[in-house]
mmCIF file of N, CA and C in Angstrom:
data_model
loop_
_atom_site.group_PDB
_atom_site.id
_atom_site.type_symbol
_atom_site.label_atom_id
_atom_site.label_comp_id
_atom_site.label_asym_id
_atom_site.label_seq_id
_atom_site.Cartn_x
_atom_site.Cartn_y
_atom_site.Cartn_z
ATOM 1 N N UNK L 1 84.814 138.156 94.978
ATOM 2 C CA UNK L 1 86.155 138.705 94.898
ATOM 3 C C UNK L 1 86.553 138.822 93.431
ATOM 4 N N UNK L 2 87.105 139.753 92.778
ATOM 5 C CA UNK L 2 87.533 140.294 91.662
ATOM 6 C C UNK L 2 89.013 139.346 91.641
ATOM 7 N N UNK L 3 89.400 138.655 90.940
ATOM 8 C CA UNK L 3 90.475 137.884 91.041
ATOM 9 C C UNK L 3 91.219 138.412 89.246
ATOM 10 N N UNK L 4 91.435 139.708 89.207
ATOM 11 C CA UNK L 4 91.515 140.509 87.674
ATOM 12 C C UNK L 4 92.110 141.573 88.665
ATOM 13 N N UNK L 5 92.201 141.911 90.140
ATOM 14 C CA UNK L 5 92.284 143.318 90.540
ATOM 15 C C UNK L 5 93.803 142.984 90.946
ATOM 16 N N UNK L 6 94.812 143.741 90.663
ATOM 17 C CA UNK L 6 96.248 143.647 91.524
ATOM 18 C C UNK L 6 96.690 144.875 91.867
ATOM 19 N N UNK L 7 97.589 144.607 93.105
ATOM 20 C CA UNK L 7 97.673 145.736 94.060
ATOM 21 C C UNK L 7 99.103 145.667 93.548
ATOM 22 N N UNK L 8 99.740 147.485 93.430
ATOM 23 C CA UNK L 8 100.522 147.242 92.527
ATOM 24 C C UNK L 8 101.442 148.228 93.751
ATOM 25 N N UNK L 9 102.838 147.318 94.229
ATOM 26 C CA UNK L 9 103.191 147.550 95.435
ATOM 27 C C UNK L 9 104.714 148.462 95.140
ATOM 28 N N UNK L 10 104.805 149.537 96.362
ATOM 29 C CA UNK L 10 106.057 150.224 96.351
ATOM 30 C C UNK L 10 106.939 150.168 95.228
ATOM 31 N N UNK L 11 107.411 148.905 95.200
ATOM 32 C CA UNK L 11 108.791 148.201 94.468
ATOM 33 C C UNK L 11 108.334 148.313 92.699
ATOM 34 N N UNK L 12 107.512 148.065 92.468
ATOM 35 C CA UNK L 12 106.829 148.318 91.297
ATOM 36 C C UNK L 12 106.624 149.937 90.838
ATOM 37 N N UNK L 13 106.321 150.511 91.470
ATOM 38 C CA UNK L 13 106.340 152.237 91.325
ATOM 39 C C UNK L 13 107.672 152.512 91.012
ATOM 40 N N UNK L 14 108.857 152.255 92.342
ATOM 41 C CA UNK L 14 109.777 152.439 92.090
ATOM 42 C C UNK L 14 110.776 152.092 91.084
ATOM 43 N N UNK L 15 110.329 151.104 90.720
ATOM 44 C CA UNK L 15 111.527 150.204 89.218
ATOM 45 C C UNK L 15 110.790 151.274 87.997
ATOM 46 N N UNK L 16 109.518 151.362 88.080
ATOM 47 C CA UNK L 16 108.854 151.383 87.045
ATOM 48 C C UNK L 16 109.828 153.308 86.587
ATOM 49 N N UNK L 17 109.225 153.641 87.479
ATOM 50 C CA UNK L 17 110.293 155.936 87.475
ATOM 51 C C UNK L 17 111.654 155.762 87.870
ATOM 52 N N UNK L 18 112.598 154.839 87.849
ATOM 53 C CA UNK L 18 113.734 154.429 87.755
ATOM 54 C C UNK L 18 114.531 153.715 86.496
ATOM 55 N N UNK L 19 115.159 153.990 85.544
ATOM 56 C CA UNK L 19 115.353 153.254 84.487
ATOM 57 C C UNK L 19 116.645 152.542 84.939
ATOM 58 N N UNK L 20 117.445 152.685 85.464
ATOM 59 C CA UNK L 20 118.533 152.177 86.129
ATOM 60 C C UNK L 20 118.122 150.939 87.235
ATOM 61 N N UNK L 21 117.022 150.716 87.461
ATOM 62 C CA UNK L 21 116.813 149.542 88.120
ATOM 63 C C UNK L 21 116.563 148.443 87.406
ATOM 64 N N UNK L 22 116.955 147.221 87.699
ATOM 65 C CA UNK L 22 117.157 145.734 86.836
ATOM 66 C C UNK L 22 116.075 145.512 86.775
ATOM 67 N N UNK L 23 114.961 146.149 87.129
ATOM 68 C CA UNK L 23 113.325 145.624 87.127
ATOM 69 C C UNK L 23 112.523 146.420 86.354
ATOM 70 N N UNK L 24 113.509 147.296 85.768
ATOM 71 C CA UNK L 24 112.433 148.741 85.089
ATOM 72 C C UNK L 24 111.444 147.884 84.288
ATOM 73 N N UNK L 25 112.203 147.391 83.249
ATOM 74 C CA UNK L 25 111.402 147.208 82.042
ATOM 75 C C UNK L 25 110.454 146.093 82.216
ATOM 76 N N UNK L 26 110.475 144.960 83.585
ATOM 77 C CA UNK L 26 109.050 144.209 84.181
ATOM 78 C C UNK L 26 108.307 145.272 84.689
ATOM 79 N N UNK L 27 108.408 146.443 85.264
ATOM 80 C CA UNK L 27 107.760 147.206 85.649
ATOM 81 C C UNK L 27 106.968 148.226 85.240
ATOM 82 N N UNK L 28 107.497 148.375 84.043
ATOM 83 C CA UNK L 28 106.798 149.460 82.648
ATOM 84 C C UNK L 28 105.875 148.160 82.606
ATOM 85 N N UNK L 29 106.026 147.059 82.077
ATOM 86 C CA UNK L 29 105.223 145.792 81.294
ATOM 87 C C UNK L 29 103.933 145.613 81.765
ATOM 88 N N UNK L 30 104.503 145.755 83.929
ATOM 89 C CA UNK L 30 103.001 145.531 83.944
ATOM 90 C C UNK L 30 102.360 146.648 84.241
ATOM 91 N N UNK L 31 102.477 147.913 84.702
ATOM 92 C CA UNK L 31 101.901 149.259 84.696
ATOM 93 C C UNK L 31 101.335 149.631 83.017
ATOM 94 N N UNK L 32 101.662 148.726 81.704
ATOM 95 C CA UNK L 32 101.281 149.405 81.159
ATOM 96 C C UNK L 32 100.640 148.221 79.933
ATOM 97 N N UNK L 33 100.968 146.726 80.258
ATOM 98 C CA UNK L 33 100.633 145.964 79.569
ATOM 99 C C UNK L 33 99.341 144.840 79.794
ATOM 100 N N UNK L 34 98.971 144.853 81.528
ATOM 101 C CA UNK L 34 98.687 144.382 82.843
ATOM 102 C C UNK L 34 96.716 144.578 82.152
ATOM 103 N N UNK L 35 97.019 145.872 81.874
ATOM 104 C CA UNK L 35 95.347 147.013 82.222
ATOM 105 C C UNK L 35 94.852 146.233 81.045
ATOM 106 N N UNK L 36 95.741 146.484 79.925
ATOM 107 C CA UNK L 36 95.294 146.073 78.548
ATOM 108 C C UNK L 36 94.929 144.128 78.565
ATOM 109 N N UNK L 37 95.043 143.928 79.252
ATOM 110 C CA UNK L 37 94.988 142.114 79.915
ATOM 111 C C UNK L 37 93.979 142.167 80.478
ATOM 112 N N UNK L 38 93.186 142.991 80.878
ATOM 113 C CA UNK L 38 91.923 143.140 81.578
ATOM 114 C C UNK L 38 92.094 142.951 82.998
ATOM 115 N N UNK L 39 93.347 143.580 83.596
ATOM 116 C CA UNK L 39 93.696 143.698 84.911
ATOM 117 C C UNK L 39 93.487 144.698 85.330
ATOM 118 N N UNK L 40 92.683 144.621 86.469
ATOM 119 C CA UNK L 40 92.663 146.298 86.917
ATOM 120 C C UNK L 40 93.640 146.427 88.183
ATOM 121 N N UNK L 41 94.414 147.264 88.270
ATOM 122 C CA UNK L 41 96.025 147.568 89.054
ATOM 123 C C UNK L 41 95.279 148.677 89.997
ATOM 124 N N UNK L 42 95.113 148.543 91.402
ATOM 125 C CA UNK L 42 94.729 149.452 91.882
ATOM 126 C C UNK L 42 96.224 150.012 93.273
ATOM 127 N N UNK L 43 96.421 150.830 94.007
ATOM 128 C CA UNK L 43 97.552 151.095 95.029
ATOM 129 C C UNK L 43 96.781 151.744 96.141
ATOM 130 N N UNK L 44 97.308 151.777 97.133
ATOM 131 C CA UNK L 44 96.449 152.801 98.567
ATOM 132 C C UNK L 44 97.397 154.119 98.854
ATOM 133 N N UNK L 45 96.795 154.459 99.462
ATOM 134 C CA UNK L 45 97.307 155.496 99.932
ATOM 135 C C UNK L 45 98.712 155.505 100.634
ATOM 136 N N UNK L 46 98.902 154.175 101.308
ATOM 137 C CA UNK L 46 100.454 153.755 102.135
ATOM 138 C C UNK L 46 101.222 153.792 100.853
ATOM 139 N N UNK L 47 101.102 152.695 100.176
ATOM 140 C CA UNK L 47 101.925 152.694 99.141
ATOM 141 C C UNK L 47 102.599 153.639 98.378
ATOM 142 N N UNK L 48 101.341 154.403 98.306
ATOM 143 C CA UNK L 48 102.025 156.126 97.558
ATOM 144 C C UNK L 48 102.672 156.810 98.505
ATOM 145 N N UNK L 49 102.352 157.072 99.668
ATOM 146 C CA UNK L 49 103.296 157.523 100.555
ATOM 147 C C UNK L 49 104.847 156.954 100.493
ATOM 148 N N UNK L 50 104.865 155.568 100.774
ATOM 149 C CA UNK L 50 105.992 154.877 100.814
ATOM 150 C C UNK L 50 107.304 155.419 99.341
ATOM 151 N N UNK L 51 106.088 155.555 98.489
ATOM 152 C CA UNK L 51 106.753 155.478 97.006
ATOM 153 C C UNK L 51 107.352 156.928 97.071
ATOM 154 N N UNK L 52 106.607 158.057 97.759
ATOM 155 C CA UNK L 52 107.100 159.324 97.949
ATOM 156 C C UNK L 52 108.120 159.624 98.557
ATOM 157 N N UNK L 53 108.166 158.804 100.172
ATOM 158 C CA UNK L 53 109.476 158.670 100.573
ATOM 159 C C UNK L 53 110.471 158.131 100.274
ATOM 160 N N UNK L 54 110.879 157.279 99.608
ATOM 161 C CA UNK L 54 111.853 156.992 99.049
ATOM 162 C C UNK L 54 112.146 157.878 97.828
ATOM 163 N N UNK L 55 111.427 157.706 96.712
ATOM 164 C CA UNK L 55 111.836 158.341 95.764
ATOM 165 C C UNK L 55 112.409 159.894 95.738
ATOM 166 N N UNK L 56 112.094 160.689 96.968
ATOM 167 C CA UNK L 56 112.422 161.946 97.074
ATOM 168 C C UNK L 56 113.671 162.204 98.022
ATOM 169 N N UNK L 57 113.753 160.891 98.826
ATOM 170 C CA UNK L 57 114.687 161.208 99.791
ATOM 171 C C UNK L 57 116.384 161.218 99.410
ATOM 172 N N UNK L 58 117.296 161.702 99.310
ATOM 173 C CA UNK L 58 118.694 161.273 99.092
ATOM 174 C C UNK L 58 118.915 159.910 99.800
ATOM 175 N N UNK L 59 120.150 159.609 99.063
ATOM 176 C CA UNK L 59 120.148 158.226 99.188
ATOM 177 C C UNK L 59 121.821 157.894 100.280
ATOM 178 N N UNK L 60 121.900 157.349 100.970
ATOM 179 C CA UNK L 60 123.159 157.048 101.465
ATOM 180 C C UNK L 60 123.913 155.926 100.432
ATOM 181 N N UNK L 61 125.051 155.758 100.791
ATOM 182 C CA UNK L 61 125.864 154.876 99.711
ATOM 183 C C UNK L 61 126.668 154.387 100.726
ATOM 184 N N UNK L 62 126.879 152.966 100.556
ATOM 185 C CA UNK L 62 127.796 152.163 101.577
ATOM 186 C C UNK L 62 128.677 151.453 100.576
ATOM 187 N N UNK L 63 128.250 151.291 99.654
ATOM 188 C CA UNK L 63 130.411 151.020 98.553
ATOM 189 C C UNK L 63 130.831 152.097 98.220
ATOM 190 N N UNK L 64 132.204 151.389 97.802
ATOM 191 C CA UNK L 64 133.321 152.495 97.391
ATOM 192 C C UNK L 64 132.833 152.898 95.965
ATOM 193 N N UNK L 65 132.096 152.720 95.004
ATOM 194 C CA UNK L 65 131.943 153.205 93.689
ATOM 195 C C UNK L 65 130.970 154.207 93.424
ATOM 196 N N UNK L 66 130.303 154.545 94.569
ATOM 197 C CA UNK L 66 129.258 155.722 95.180
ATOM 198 C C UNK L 66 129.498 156.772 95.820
ATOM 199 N N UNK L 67 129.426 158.057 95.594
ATOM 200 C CA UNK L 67 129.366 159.131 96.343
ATOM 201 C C UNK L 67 128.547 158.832 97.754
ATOM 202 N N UNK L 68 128.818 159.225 98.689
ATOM 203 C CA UNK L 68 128.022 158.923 100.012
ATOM 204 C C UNK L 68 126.492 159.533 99.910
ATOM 205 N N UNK L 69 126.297 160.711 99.299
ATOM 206 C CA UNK L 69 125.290 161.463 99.121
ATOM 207 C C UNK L 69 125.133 161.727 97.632
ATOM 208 N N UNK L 70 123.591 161.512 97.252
ATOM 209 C CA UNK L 70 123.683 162.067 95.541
ATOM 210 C C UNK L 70 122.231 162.419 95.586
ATOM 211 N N UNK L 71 121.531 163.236 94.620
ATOM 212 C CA UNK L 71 120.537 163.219 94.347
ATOM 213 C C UNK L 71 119.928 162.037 94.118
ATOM 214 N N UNK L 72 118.205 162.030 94.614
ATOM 215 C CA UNK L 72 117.781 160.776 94.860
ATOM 216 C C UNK L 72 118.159 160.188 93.135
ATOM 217 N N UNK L 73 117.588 160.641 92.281
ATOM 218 C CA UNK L 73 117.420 160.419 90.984
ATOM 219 C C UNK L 73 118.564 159.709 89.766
ATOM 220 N N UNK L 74 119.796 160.217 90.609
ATOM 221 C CA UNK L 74 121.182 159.692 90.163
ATOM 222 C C UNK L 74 121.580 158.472 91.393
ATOM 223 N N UNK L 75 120.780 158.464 92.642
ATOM 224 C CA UNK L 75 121.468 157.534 93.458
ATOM 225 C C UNK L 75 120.451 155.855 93.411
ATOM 226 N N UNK L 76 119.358 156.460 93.234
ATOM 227 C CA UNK L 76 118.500 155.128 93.021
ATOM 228 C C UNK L 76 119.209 154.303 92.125
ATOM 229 N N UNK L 77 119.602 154.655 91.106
ATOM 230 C CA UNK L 77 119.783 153.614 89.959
ATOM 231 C C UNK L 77 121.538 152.992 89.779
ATOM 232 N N UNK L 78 121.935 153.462 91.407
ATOM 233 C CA UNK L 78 123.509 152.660 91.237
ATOM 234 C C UNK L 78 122.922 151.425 91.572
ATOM 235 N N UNK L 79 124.102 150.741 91.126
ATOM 236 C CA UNK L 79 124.271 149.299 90.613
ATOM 237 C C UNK L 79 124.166 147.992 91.605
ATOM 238 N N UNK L 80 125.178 148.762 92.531
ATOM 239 C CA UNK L 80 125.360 147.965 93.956
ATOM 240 C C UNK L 80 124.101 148.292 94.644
ATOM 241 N N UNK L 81 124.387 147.665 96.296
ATOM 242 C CA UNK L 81 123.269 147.847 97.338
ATOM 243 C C UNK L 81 123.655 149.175 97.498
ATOM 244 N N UNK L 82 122.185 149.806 97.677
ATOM 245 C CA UNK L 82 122.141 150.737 98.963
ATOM 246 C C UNK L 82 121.024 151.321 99.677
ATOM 247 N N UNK L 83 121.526 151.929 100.556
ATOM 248 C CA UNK L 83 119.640 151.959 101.227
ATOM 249 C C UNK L 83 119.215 153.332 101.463
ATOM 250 N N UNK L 84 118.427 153.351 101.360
ATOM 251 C CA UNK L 84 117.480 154.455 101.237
ATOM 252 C C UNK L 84 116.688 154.563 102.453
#
């Protein structure tokens, strides 16, 4: 077993093409600091799917400081909860 290989999951894609998420900049670190550590970061095919659906889909908004509907790209990175 390769114990150097990490599976680099949904949530990680997503912080990482999101700058508005509280995780961006752990998520740039290890997508881009990880490899150079002699980690090899591999993902499957679910994962990228997963990462596609969300990231493309509009987003609903359940607080008051959110438009109900926004482009995914402006809605990912509000502050509060919301779900996708």
């Amino acid at each position: 077993m390769d114990d150097r290989l990490v599976l680099v999951d949904t949530n990680v894609l997503l912080s990482a093409s999101t700058p508005a998420r509280v995780e961006h900049g752990d998520a740039l670190r290890i997508l881009n600091q990880w490899p150079k550590e002699e980690f090899r970061l591999c993902t499957s095919g679910q994962i990228l799917g997963e990462y596609l659906v969300v990231a493309t889909r509009p987003s609903i908004r359940t607080d008051s400081h959110c438009p109900r509907r926004m482009p995914p790209r402006t809605s990912i990175g509000c502050e509060r909860e919301c779900f996708f």
